[in-house]
PDB file of C-alpha atoms in Angstrom:
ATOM      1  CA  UNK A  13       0.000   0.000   0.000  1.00 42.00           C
ATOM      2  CA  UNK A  14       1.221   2.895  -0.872  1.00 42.00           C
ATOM      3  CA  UNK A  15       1.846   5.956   1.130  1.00 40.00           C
ATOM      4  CA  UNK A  16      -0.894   7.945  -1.250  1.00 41.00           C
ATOM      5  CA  UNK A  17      -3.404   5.094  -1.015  1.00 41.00           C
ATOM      6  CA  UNK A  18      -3.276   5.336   3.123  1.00 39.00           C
ATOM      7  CA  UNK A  19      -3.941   8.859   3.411  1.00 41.00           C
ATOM      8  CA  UNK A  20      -6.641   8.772   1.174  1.00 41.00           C
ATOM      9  CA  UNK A  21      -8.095   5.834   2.842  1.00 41.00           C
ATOM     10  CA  UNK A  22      -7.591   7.693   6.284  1.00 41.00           C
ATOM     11  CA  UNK A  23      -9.460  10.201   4.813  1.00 41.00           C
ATOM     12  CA  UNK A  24     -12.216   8.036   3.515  1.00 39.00           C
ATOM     13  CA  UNK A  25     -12.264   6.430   7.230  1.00 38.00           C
ATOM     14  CA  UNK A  26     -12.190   9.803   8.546  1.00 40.00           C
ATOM     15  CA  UNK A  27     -15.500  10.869   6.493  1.00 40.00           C
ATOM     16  CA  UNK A  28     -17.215   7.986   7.302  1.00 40.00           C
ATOM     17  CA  UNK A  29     -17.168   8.216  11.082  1.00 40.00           C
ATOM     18  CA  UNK A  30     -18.472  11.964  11.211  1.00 39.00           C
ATOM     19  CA  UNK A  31     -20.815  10.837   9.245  1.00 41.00           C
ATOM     20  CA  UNK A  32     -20.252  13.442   6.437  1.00 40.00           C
ATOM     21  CA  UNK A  33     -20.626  12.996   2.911  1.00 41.00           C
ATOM     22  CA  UNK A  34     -18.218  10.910   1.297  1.00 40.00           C
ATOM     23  CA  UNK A  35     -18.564  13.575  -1.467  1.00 39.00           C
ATOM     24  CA  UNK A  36     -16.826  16.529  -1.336  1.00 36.00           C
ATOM     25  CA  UNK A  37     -18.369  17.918  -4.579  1.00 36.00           C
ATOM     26  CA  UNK A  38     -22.364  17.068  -3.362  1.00 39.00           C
ATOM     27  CA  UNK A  39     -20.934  18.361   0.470  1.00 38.00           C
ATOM     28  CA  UNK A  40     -20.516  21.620  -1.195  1.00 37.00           C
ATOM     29  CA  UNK A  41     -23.759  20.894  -3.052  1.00 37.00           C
ATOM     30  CA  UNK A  42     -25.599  20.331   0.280  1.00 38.00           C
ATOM     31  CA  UNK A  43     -24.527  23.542   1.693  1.00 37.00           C
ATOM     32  CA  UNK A  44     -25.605  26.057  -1.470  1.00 38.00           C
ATOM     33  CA  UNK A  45     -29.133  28.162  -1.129  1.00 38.00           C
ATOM     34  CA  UNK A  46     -32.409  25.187  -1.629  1.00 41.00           C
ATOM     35  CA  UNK A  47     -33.146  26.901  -5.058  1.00 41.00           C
ATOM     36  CA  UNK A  48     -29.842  25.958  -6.788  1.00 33.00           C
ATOM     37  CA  UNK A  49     -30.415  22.899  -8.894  1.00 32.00           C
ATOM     38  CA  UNK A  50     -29.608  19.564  -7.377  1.00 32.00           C
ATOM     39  CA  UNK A  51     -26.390  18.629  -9.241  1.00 34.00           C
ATOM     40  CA  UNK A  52     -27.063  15.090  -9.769  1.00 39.00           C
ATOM     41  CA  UNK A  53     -23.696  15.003 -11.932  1.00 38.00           C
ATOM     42  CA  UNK A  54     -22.110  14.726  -8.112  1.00 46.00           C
ATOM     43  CA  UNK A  55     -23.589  11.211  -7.407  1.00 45.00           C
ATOM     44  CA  UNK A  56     -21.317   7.971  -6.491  1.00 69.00           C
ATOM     45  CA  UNK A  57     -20.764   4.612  -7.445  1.00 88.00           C
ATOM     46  CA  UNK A  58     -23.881   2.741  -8.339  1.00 94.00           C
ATOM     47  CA  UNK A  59     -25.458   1.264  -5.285  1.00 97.00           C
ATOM     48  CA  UNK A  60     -25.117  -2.921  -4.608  1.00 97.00           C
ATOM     49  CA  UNK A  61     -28.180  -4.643  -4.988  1.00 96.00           C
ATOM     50  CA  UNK A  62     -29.818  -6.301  -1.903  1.00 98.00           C
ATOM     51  CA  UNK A  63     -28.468  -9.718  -1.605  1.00 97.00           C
ATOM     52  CA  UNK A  64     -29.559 -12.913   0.949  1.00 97.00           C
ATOM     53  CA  UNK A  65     -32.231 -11.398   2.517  1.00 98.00           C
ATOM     54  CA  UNK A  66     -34.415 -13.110   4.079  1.00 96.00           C
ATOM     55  CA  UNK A  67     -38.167 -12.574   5.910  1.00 98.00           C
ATOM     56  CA  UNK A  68     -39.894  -9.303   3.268  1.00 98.00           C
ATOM     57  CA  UNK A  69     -41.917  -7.296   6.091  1.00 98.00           C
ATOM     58  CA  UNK A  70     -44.330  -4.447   4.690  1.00 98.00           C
ATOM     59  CA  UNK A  71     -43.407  -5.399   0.897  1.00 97.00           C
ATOM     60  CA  UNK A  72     -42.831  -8.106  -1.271  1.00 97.00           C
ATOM     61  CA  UNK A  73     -38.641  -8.994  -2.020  1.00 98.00           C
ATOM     62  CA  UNK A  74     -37.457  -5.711  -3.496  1.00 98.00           C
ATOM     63  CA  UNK A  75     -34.478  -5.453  -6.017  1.00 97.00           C
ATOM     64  CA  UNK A  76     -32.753  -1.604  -6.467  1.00 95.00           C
ATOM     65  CA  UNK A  77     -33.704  -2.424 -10.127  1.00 94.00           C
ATOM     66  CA  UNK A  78     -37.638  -2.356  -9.060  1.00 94.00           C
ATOM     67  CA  UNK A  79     -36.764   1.195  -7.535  1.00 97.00           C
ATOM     68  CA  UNK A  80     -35.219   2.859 -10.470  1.00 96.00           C
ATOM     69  CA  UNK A  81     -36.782   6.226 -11.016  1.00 96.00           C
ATOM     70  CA  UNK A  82     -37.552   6.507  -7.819  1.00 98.00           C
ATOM     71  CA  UNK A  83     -35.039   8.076  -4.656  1.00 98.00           C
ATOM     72  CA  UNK A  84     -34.193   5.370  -2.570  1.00 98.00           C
ATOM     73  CA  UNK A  85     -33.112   5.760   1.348  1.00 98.00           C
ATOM     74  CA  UNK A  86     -31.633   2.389   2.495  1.00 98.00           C
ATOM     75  CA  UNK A  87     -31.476   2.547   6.101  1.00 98.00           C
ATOM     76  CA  UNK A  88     -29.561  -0.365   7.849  1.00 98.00           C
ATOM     77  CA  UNK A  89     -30.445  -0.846  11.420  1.00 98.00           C
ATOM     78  CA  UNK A  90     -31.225  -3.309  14.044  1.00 98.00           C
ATOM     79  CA  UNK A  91     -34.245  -3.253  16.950  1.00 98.00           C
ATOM     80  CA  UNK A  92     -31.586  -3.611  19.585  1.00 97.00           C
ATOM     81  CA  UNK A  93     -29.288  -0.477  18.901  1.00 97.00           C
ATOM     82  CA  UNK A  94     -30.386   2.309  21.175  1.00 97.00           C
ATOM     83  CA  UNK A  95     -29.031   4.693  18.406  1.00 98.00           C
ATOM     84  CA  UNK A  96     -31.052   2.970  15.628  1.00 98.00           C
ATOM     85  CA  UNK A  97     -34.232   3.340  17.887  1.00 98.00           C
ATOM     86  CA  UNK A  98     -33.313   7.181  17.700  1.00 98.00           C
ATOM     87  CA  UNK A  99     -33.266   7.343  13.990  1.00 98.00           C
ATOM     88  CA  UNK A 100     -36.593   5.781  13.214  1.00 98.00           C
ATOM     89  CA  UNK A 101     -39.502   8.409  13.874  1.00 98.00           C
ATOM     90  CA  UNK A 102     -36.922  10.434  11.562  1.00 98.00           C
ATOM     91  CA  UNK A 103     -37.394   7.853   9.048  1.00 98.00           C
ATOM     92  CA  UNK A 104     -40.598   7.196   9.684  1.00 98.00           C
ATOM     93  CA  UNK A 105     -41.543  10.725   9.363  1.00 98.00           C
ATOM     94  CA  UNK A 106     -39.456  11.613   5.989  1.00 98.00           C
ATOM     95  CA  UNK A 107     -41.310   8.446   4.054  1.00 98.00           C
ATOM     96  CA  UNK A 108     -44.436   9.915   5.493  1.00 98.00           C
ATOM     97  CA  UNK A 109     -43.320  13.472   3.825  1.00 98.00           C
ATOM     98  CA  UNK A 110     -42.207  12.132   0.502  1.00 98.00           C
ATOM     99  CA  UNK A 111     -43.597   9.038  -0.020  1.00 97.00           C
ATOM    100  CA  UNK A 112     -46.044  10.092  -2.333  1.00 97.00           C
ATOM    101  CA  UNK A 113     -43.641  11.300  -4.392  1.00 97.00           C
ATOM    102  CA  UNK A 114     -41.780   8.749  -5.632  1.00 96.00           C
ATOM    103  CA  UNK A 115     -39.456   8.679  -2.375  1.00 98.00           C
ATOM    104  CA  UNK A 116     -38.923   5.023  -0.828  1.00 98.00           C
ATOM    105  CA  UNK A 117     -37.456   3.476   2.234  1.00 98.00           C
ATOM    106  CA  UNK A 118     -35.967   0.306   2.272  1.00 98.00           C
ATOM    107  CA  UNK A 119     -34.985  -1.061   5.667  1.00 98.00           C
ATOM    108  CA  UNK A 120     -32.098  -3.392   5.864  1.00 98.00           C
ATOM    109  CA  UNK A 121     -32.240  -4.725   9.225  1.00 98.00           C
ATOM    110  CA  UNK A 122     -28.811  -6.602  10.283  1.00 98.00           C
ATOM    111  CA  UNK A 123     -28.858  -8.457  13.438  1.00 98.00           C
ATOM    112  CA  UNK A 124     -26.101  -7.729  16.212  1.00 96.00           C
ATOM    113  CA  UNK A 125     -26.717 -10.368  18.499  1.00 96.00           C
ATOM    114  CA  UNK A 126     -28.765 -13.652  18.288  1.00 96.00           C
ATOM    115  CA  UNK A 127     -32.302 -12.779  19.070  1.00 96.00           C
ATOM    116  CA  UNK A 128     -32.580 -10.059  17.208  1.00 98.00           C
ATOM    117  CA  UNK A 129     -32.518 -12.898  14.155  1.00 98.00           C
ATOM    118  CA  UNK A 130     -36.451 -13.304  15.077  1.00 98.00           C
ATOM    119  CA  UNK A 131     -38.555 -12.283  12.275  1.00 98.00           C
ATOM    120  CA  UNK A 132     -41.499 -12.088  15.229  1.00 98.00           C
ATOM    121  CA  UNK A 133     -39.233  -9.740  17.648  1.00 98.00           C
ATOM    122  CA  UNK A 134     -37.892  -7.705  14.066  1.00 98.00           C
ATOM    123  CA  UNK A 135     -42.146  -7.444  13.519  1.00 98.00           C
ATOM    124  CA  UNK A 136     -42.809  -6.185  17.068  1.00 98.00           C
ATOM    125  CA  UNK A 137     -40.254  -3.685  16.684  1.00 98.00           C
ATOM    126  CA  UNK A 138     -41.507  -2.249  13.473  1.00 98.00           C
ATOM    127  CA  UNK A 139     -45.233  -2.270  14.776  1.00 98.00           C
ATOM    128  CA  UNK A 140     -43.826  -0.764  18.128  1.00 98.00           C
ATOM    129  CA  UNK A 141     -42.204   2.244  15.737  1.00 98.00           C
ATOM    130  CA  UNK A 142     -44.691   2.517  13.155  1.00 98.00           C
ATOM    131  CA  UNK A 143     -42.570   1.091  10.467  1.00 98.00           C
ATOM    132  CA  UNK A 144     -44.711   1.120   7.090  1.00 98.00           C
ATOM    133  CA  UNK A 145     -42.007   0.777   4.307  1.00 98.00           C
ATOM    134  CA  UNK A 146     -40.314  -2.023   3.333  1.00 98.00           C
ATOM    135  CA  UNK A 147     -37.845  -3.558   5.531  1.00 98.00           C
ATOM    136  CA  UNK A 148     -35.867  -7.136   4.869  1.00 98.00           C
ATOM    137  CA  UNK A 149     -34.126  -9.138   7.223  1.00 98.00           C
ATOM    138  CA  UNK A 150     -30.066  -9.760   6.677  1.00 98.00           C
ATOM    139  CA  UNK A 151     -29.611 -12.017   8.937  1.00 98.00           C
ATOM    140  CA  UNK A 152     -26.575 -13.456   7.586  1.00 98.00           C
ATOM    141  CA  UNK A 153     -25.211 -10.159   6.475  1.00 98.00           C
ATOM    142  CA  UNK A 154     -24.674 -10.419   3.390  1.00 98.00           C
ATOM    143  CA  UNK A 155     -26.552  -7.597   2.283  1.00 98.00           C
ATOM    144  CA  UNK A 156     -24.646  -5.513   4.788  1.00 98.00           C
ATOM    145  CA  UNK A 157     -21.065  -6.508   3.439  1.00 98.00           C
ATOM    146  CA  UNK A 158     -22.064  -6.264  -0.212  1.00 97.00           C
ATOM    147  CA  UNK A 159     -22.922  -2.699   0.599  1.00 97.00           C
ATOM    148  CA  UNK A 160     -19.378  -2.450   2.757  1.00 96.00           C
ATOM    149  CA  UNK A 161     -21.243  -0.675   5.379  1.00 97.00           C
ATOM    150  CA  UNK A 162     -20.248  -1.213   9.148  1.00 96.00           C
ATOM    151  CA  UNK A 163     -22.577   0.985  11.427  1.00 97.00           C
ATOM    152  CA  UNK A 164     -25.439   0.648  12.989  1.00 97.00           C
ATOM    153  CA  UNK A 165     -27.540   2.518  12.096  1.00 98.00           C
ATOM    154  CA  UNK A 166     -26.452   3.665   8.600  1.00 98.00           C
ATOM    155  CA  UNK A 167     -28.684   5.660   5.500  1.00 98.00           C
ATOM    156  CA  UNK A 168     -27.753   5.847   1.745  1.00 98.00           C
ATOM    157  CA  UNK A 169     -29.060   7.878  -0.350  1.00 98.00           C
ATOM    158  CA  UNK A 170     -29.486   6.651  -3.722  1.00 98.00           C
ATOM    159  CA  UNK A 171     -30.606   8.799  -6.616  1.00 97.00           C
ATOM    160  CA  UNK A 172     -33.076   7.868  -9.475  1.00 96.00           C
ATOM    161  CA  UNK A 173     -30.508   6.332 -11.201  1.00 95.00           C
ATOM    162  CA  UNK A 174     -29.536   4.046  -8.905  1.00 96.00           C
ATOM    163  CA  UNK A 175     -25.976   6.059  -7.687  1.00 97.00           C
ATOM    164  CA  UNK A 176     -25.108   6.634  -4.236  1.00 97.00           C
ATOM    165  CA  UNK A 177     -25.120  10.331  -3.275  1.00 97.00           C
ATOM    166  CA  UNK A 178     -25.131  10.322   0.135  1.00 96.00           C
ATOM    167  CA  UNK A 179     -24.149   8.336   2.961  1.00 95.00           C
ATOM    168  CA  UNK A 180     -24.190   8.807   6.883  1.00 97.00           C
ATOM    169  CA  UNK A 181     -23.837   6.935   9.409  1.00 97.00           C
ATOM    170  CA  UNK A 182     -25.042   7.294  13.120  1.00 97.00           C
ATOM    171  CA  UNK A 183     -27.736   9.776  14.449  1.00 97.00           C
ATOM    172  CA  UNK A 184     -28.431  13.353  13.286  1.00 96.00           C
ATOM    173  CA  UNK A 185     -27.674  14.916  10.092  1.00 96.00           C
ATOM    174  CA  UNK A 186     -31.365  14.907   9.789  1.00 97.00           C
ATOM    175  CA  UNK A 187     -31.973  17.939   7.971  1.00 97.00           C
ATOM    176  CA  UNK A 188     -29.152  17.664   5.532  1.00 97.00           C
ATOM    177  CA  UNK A 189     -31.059  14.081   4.595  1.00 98.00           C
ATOM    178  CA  UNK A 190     -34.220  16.016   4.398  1.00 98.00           C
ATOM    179  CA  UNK A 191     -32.793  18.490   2.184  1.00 97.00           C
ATOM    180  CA  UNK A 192     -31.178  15.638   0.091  1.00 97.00           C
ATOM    181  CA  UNK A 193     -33.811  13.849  -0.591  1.00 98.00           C
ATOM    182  CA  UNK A 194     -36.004  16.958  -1.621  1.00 98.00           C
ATOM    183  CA  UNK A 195     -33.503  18.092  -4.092  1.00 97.00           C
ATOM    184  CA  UNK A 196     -33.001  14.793  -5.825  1.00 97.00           C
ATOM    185  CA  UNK A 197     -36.949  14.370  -5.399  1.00 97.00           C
ATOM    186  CA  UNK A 198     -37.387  17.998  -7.576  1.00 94.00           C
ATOM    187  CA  UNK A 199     -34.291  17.420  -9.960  1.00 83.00           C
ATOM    188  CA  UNK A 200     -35.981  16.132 -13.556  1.00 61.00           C
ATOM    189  CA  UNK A 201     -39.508  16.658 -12.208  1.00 55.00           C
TER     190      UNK A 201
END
């Protein structure tokens, strides 16, 4: 590895656990006045498809190829983690605000320890938060590494054509989500 290739994964690292945008171009994007067009020309790497899921809760099995056209938040999360729990009336309340149009939520949810593998205790849970949009169980996490991610919780962005423009991970950040999604929701409307 070369010294270039360390620093610049440092810096990747780095991103990742403030939870910024792993995009300097759309960071810059994020912080311009709302009526400046969304510059979708600052998206990612095309997002991984979901992969070994098992138990569909809310939906039938979902492929990102089913979503394209639409903005997609993928939201990995477990019932257990107290900082998950935190996340979800945000969730829950931004697929509320856009999902009629054409915003969706997918909800990956990776087990930490061995009961949260119960598709009865991952169905309490999303009654208990009023969970509506689809959520899939990874209980083998394979969805989880094909998507590299390792935090709990965790939200990707994903445009209509299936890129990656944003990713967080951890609480807050709410409003720059919100703001996100809007943009990329009016861009080509």
């Amino acid at each position: 590895m070369t010294l270039r290739s360390l620093a610049a994964s440092a810096a990747l690292v780095a991103l990742c656990l403030t939870g910024a945008a792993a995009s300097p171009a759309l960071s810059a994007e994020m912080t311009r006045a709302p009526d400046v067009p969304f510059a979708v020309a600052a998206a990612q790497a095309a997002a991984p498809d979901f992969v070994g899921l098992g138990n569909w809760f809310n939906s039938a099995p979902l492929k990102l190829a089913d979503l394209r056209g639409k903005v997609v938040l993928v939201n990995f999360w477990t019932y257990g983690c107290v900082n998950c729990v935190n996340t979800l009336p945000h969730v829950v309340d931004l697929y509320a605000k856009y999902r009629d149009r054409g915003f969706v939520v997918v909800g990956i949810h990776t087990p930490e320890f061995p009961f949260e593998r119960s598709a009865s205790n991952v169905q309490a849970a999303l009654k208990r938060h009023g969970i509506t949009y689809p959520v899939a169980q990874d209980n083998d996490s394979r969805t989880w590494n094909a998507w590299h991610n390792q935090y709990w919780p965790a939200q990707y962005i994903i445009d209509r054509n299936g890129k990656i423009v944003l990713q967080h991970a951890g609480e807050g950040q709410y409003e720059q989500i919100d703001r996100t999604v809007a943009r990329l929701l009016n861009a080509n409307s």
